[in-house]
PDB file of C-alpha atoms and ligand atoms in Angstrom:
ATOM      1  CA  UNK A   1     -20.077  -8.240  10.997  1.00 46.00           C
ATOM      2  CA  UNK A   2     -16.569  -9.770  12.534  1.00 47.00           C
ATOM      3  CA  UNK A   3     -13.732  -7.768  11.354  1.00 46.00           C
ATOM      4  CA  UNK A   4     -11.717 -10.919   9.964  1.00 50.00           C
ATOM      5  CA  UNK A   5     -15.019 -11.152   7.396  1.00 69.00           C
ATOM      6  CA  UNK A   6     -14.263 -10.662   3.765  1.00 85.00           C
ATOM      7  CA  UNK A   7     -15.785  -7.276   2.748  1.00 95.00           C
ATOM      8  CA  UNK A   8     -15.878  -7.437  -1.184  1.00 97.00           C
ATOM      9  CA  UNK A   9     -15.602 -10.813  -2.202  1.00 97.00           C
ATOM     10  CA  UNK A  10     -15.085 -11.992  -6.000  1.00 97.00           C
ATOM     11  CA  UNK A  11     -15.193 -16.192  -6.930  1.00 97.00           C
ATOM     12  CA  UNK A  12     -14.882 -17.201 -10.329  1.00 97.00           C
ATOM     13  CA  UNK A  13     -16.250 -14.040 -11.604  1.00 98.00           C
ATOM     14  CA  UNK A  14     -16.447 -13.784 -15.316  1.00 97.00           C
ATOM     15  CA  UNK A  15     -17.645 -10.599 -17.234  1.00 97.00           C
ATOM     16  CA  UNK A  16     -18.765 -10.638 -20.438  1.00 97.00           C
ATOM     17  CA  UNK A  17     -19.859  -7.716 -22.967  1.00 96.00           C
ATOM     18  CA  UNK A  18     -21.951  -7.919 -26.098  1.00 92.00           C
ATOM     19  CA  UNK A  19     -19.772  -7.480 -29.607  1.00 89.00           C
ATOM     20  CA  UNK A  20     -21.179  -4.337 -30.736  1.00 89.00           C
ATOM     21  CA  UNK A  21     -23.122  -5.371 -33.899  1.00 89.00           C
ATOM     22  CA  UNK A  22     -22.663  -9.372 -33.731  1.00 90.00           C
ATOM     23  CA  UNK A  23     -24.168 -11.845 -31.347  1.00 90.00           C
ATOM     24  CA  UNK A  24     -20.571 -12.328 -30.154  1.00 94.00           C
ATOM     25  CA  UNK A  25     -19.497 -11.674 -26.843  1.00 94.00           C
ATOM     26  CA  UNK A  26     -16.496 -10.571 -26.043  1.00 94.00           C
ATOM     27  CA  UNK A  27     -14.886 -12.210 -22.472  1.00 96.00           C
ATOM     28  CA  UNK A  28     -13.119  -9.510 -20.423  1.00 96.00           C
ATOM     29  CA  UNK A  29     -12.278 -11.826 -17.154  1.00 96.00           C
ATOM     30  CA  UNK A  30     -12.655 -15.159 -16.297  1.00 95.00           C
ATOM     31  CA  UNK A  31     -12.494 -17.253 -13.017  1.00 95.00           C
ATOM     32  CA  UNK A  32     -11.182 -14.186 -11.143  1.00 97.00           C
ATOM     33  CA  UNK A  33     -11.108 -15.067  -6.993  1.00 97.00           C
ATOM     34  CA  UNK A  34     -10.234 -12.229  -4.864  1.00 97.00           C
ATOM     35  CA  UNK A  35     -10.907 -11.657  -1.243  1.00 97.00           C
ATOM     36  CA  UNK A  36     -10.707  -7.644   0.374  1.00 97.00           C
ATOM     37  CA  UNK A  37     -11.295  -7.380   3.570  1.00 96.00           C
ATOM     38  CA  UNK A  38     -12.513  -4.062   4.990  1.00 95.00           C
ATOM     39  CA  UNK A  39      -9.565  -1.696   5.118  1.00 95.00           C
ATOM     40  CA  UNK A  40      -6.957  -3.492   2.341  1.00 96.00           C
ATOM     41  CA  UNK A  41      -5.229  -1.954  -0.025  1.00 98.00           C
ATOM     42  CA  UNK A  42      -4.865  -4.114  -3.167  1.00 98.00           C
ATOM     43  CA  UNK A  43      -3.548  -3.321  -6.114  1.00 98.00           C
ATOM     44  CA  UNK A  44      -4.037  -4.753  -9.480  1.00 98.00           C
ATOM     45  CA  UNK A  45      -1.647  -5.123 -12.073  1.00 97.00           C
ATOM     46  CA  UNK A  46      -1.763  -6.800 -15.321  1.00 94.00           C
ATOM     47  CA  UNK A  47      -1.438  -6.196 -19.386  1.00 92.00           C
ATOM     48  CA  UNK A  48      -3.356  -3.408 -20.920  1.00 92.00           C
ATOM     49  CA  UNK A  49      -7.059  -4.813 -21.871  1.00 93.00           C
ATOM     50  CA  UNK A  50      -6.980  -8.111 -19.566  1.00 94.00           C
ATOM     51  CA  UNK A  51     -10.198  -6.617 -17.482  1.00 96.00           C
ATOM     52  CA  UNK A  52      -8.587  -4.301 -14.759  1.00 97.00           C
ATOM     53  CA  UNK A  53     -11.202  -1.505 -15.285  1.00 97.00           C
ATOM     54  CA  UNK A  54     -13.889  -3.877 -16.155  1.00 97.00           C
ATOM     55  CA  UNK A  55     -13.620  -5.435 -12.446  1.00 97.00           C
ATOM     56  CA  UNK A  56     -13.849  -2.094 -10.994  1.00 98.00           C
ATOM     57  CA  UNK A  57     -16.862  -1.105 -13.128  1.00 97.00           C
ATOM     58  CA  UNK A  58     -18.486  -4.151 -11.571  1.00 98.00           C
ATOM     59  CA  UNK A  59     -17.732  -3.504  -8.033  1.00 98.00           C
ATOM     60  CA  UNK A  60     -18.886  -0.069  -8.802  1.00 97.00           C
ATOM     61  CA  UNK A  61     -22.069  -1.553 -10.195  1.00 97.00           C
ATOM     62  CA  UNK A  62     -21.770  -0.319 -13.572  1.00 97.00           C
ATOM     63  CA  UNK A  63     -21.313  -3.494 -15.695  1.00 96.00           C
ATOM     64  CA  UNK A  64     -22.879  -6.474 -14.652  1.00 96.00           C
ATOM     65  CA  UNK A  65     -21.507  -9.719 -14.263  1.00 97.00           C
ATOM     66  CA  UNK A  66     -22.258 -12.593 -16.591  1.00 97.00           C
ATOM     67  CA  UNK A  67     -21.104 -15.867 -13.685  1.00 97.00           C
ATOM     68  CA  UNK A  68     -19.231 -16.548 -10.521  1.00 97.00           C
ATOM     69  CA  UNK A  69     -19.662 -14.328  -7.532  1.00 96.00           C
ATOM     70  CA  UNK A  70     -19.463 -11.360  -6.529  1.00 97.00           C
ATOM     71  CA  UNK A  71     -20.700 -10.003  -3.052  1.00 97.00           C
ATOM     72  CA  UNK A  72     -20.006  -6.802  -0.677  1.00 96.00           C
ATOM     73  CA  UNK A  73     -20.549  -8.038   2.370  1.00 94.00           C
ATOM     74  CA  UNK A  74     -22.198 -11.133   1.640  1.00 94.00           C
ATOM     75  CA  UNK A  75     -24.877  -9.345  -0.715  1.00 94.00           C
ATOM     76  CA  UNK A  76     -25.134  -9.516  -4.506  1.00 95.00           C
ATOM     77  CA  UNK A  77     -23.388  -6.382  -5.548  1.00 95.00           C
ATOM     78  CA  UNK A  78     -27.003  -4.630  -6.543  1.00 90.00           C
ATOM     79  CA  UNK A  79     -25.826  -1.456  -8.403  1.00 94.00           C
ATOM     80  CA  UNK A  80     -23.740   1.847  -8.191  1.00 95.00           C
ATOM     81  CA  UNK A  81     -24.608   3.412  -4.721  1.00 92.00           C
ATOM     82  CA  UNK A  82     -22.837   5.895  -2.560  1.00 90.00           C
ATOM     83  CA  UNK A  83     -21.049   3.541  -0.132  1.00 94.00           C
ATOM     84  CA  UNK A  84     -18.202   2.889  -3.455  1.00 96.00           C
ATOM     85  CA  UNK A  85     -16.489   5.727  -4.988  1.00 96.00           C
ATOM     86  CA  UNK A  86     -14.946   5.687  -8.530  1.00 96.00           C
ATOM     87  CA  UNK A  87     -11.534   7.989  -8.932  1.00 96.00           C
ATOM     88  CA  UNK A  88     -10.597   8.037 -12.773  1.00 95.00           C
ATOM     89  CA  UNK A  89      -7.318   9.172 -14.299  1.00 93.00           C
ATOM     90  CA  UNK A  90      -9.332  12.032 -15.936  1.00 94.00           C
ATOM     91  CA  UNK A  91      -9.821  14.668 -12.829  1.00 93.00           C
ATOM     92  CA  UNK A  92     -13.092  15.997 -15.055  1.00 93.00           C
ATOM     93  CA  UNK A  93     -13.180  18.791 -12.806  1.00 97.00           C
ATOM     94  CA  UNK A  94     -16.552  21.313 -13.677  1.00 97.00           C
ATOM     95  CA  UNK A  95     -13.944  24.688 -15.062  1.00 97.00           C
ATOM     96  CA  UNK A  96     -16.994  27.148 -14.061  1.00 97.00           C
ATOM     97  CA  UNK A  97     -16.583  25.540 -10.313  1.00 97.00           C
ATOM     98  CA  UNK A  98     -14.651  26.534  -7.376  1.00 98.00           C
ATOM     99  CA  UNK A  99     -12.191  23.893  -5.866  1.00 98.00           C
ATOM    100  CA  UNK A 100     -14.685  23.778  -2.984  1.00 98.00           C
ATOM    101  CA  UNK A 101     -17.668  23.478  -5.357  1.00 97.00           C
ATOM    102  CA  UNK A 102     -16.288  20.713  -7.367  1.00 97.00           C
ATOM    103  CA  UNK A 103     -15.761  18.329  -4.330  1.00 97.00           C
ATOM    104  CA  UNK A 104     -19.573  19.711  -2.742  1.00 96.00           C
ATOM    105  CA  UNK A 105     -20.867  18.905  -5.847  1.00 94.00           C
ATOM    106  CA  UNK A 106     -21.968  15.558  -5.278  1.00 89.00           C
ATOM    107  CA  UNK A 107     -23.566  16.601  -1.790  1.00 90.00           C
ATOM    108  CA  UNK A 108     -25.597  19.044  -3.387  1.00 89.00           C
ATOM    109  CA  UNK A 109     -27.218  16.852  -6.139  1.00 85.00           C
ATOM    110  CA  UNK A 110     -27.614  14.151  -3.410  1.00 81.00           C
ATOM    111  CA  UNK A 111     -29.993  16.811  -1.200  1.00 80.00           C
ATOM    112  CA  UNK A 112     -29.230  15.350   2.073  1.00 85.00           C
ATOM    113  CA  UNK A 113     -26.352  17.692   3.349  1.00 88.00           C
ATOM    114  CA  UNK A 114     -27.602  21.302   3.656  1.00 91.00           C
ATOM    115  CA  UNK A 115     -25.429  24.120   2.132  1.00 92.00           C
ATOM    116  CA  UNK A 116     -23.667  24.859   5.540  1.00 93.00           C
ATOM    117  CA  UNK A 117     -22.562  21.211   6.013  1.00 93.00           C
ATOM    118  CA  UNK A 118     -21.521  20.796   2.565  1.00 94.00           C
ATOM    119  CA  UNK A 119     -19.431  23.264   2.905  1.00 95.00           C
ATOM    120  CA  UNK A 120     -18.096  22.118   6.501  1.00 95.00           C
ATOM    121  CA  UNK A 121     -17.607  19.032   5.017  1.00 95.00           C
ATOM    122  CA  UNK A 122     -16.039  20.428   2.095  1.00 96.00           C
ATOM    123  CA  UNK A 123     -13.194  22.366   3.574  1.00 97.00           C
ATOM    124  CA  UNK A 124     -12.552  19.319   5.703  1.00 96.00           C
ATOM    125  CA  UNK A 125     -11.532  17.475   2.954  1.00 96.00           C
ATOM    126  CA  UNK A 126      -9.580  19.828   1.122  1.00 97.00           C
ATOM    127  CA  UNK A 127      -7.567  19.722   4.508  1.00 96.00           C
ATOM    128  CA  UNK A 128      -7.161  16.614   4.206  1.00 94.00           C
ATOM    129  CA  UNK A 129      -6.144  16.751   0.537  1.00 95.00           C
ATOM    130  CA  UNK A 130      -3.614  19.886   1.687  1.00 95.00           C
ATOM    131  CA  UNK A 131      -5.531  22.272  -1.082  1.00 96.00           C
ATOM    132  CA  UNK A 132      -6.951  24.661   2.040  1.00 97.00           C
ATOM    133  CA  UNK A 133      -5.149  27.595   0.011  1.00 97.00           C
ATOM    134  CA  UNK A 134      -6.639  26.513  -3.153  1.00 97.00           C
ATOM    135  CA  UNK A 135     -10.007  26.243  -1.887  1.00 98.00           C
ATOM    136  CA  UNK A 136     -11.596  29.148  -4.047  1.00 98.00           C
ATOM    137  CA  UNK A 137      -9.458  28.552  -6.899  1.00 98.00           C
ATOM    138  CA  UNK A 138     -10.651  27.097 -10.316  1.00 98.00           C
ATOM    139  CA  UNK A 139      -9.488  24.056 -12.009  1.00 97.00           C
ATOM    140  CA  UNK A 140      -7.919  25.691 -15.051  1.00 97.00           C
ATOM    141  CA  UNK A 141      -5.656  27.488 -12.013  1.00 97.00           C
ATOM    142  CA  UNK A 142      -4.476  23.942 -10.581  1.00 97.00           C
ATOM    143  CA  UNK A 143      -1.336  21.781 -11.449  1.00 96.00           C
ATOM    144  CA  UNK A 144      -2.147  18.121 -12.531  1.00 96.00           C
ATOM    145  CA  UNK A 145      -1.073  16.914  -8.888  1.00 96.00           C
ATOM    146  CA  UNK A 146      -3.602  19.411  -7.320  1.00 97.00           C
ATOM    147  CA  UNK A 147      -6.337  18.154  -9.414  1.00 97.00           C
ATOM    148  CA  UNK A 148      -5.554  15.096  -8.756  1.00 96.00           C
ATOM    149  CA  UNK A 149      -5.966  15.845  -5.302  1.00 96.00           C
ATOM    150  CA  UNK A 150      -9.624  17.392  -5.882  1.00 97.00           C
ATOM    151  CA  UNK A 151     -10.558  14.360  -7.376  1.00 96.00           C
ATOM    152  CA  UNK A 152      -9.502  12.512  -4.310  1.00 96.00           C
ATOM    153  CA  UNK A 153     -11.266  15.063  -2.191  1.00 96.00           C
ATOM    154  CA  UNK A 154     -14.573  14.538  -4.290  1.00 96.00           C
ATOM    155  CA  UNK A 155     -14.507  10.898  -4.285  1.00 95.00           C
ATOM    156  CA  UNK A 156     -14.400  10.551  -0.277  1.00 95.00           C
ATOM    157  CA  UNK A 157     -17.048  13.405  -0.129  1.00 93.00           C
ATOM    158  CA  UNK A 158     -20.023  11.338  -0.138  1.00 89.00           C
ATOM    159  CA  UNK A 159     -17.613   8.990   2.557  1.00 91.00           C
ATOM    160  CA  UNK A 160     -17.408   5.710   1.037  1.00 94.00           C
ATOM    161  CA  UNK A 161     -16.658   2.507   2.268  1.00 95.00           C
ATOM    162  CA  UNK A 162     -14.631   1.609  -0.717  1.00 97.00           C
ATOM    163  CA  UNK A 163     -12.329   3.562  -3.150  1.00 97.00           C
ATOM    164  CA  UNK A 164     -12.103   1.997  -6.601  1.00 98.00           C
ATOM    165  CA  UNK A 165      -8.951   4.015  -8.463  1.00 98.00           C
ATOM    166  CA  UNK A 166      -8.324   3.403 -11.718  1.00 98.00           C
ATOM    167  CA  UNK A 167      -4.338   4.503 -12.881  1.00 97.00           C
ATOM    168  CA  UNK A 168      -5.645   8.209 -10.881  1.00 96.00           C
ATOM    169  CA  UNK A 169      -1.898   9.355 -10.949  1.00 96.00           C
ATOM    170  CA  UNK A 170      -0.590   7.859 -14.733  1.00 95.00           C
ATOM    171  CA  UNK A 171      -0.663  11.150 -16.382  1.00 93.00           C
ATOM    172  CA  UNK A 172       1.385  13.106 -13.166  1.00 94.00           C
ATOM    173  CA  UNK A 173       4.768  13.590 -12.890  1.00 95.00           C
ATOM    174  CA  UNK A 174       7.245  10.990 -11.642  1.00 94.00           C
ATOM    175  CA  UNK A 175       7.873  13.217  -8.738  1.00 95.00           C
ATOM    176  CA  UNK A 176       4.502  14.317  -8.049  1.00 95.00           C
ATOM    177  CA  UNK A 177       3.224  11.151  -7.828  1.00 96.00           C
ATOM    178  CA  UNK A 178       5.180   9.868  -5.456  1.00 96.00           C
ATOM    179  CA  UNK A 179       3.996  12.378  -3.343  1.00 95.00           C
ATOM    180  CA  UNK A 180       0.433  11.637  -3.914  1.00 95.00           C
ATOM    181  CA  UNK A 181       0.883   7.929  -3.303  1.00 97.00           C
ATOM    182  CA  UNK A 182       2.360   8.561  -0.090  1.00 96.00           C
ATOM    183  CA  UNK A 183      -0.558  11.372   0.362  1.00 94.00           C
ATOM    184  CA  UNK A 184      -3.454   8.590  -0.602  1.00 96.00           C
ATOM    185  CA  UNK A 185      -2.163   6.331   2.324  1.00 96.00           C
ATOM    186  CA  UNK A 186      -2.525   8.697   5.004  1.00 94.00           C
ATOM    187  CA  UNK A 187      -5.879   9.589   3.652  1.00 93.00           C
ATOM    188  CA  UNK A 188      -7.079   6.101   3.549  1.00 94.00           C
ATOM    189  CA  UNK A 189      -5.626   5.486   6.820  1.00 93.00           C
ATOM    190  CA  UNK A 190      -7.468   8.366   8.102  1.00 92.00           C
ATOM    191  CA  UNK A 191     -10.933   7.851   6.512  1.00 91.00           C
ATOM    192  CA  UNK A 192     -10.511   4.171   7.098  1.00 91.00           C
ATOM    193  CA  UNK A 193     -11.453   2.898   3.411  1.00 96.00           C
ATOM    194  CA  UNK A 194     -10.790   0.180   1.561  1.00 97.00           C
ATOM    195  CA  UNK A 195      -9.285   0.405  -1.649  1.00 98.00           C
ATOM    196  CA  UNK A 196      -9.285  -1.340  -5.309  1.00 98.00           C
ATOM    197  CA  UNK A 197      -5.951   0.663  -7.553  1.00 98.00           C
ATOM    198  CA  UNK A 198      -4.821  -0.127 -10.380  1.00 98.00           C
ATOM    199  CA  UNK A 199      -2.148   0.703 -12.130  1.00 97.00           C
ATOM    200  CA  UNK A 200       0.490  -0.353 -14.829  1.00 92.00           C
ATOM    201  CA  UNK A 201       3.192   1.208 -12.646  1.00 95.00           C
ATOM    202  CA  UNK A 202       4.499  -1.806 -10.357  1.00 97.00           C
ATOM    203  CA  UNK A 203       6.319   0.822  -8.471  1.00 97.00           C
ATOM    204  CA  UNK A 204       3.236   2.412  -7.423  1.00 98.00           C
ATOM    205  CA  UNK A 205       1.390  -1.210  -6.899  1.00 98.00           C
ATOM    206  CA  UNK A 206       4.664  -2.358  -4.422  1.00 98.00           C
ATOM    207  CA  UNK A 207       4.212   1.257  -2.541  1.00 98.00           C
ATOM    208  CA  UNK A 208       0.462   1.170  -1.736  1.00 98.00           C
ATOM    209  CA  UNK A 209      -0.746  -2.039  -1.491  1.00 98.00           C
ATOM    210  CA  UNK A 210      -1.128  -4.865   1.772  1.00 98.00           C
ATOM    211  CA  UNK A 211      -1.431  -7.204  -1.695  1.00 98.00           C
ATOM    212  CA  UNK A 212      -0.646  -6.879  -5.301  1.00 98.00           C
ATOM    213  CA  UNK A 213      -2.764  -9.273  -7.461  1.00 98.00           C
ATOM    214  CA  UNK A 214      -1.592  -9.669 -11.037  1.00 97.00           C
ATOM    215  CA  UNK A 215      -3.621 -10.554 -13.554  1.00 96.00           C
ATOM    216  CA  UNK A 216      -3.037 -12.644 -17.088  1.00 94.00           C
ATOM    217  CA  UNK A 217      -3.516 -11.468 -20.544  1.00 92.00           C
ATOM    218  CA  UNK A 218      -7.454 -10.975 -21.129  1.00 91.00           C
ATOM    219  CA  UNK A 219      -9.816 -13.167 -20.476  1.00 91.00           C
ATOM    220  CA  UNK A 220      -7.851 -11.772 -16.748  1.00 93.00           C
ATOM    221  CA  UNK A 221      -7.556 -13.938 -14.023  1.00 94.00           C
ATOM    222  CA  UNK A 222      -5.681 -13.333 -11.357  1.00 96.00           C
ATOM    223  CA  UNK A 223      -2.583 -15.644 -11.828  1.00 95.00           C
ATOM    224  CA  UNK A 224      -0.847 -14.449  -8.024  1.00 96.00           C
ATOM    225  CA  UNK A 225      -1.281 -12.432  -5.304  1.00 97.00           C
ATOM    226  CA  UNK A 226       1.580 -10.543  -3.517  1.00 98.00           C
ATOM    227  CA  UNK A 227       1.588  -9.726   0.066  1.00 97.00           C
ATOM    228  CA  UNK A 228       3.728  -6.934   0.928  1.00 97.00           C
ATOM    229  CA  UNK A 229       5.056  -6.395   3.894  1.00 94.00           C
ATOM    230  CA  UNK A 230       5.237  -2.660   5.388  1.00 96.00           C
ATOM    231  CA  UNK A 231       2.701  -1.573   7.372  1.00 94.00           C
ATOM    232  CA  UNK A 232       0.896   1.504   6.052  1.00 93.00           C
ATOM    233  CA  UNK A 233       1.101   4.351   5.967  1.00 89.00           C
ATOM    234  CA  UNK A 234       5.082   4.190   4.321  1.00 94.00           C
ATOM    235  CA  UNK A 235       7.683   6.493   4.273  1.00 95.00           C
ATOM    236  CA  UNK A 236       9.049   7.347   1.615  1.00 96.00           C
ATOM    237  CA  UNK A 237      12.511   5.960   1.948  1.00 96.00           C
ATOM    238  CA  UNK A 238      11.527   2.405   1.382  1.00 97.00           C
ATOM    239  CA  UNK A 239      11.590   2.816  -2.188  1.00 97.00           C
ATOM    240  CA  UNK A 240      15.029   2.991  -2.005  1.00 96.00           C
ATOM    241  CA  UNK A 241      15.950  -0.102  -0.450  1.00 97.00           C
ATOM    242  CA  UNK A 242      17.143  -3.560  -1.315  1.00 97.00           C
ATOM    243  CA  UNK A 243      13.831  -5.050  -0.030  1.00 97.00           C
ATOM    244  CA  UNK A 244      11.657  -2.710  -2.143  1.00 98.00           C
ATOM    245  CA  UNK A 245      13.646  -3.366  -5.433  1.00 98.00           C
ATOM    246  CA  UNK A 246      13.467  -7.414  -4.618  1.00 98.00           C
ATOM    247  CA  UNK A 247       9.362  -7.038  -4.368  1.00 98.00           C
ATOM    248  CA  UNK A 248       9.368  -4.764  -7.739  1.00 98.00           C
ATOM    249  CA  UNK A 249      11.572  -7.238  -9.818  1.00 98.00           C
ATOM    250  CA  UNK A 250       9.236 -10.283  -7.690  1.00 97.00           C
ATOM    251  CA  UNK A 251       6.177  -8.552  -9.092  1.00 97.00           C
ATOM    252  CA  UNK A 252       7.637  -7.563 -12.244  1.00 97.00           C
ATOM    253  CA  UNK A 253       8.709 -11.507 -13.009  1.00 97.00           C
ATOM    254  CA  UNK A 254       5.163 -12.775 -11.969  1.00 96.00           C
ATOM    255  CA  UNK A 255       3.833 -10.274 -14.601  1.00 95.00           C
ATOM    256  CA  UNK A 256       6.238 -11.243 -17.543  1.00 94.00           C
ATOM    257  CA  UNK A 257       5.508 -15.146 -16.973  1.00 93.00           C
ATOM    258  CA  UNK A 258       1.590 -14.279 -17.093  1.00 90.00           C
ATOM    259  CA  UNK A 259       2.215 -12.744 -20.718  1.00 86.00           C
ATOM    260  CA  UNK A 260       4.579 -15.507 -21.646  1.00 85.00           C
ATOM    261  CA  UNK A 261       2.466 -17.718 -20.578  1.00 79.00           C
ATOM    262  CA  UNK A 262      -0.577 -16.899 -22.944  1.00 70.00           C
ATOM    263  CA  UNK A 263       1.158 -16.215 -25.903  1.00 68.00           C
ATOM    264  CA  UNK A 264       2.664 -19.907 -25.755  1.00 66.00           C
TER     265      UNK A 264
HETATM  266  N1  LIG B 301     -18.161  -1.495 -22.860  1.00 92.60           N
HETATM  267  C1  LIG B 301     -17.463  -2.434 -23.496  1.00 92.60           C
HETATM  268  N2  LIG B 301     -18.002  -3.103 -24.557  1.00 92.60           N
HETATM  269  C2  LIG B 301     -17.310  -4.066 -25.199  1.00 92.60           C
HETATM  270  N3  LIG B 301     -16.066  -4.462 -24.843  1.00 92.60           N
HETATM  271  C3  LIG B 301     -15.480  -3.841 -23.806  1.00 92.60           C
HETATM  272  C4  LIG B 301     -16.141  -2.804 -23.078  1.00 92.60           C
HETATM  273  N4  LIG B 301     -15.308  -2.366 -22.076  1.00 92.60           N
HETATM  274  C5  LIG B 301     -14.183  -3.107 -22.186  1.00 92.60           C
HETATM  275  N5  LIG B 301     -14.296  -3.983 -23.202  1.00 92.60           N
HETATM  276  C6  LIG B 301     -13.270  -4.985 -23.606  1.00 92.60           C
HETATM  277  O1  LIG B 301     -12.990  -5.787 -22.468  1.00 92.60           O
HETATM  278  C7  LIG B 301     -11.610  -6.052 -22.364  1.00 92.60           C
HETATM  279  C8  LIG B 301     -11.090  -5.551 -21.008  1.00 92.60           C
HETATM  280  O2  LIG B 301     -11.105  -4.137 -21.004  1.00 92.60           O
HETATM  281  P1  LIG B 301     -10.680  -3.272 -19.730  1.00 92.60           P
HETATM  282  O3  LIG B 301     -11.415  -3.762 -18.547  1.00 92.60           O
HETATM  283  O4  LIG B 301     -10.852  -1.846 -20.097  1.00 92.60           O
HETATM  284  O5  LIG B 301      -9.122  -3.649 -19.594  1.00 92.60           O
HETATM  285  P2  LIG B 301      -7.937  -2.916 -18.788  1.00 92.60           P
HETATM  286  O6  LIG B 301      -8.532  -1.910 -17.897  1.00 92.60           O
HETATM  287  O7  LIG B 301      -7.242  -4.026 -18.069  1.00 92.60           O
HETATM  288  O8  LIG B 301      -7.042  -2.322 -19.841  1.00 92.60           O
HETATM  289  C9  LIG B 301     -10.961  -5.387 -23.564  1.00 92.60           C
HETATM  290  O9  LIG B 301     -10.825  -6.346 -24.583  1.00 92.60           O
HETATM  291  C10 LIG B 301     -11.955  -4.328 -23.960  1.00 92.60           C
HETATM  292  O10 LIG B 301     -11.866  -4.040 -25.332  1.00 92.60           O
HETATM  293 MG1  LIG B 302      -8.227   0.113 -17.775  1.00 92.60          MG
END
């Protein structure tokens, strides 16, 4: 596979779901083109119900796609498998679970770690995460930005290739979440995954992602893409330059004009 090869690729994609009760369907995207290749960051944006979690569920293999393309590494995305890793803003951490359990959890039902390297690999991530302390703790003992961070820690667990996050920091403090955004770059940087985030919070799209793709009012499409320009990971001083507030009003523009734009 050459490196410049597009990893997940998407080309007119449209998704469709039945109208519960009626032979209707509704259209959640249309005609969306997007290209990742392996190790991007991209974030979409885009008004609440224009398909944002409904193109995640398809990379992830849950919903199915109704036309267009859509291929991980030139193959017909076939179903949910281990190499993609869903992180929702709901941690849904098991309460009766250790920290440590919680992100082993998924190696244990999967039977091909044994207990020992579950564990190893475990406390590895928690490191990563910075929860070493918490390790033996319980969820109903974490703040929101921990278990935020345990949900990180139990997505990468099984090592995906690609991270699909969908608004994972939305309920967390302003403050907080800063500090996780800046925490999920090194982490991607160090596991070397690709990742899908979305997020209504253009902030948070202009400090994570290589590109910000915004989509239109549903049926989404994806009306522009972004490039930013910092290499990752970012400090967390850039937010509070000129530069950073001229790509968050660009962004922000691109987005109002999309919702303009269907309602006239
Ligand atoms: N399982 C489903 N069955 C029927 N309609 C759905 C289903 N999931 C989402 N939709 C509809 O598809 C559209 C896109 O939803 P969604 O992908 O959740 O949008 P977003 O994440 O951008 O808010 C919405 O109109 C929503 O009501
Ligand atoms: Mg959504």
């Amino acid at each position: 596979m050459e490196a410049t090869a597009s990893h997940l690729l998407a080309r007119d994609l449209l998704i469709q779901y039945a109208k519960p009760g009626t032979d209707e369907v509704v259209t959640a995207v249309d005609s969306v083109d997007l290209e990742i290749s392996r190790g991007d960051f991209v974030c979409l944006v885009g008004p609440s119900g224009c398909g944002k979690t409904t193109v995640l569920n398809a990379v992830a293999g849950f919903v199915p796609t109704s036309g267009g393309e859509l291929t991980l590494d030139g193959r017909v995305i076939p179903g949910p498998g281990p190499d993609r890793a869903m992180v929702f803003q709901q941690p849904n951490l098991l309460p009766w679970r250790s920290v440590l359990a919680n992100v082993t959890y998924g190696l244990e039902i999967s039977k091909a770690w044994s207990k020992t390297e579950a564990r190893e690999r475990g406390m590895e991530l928690i490191e990563l995460v910075g929860l070493t302390d918490a390790a033996s703790s319980f969820p109903s003992q974490l703040s929101g930005g921990m278990q935020a961070r345990v949900n990180l820690a139990r997505a990468l667990a099984v090592d995906p290739e690609i991270l699909l996050l969908d608004e994972p920091f939305a309920a967390i403090d302003a403050q907080t979440r800063e500090v996780l955004q800046a925490e999920l770059l090194r982490v991607c940087a160090a596991r070397d995954v690709t990742a899908l985030f979305v997020t209504h919070d253009i902030s948070e799209a202009a400090f994570l992602a290589d590109r910000v793709a915004v989509f239109s009012p549903r049926p989404g499409r994806i009306v522009q893409e972004i490039t930013v320009p910092w290499e990752r990971p970012r400090a967390q001083g850039i937010r509070r330059t000129r530069e950073f507030a001229d790509l968050h009003d660009e962004i922000a523009d691109v987005l109002y004009a999309a919702k303009e734009g269907a309602r006239s």
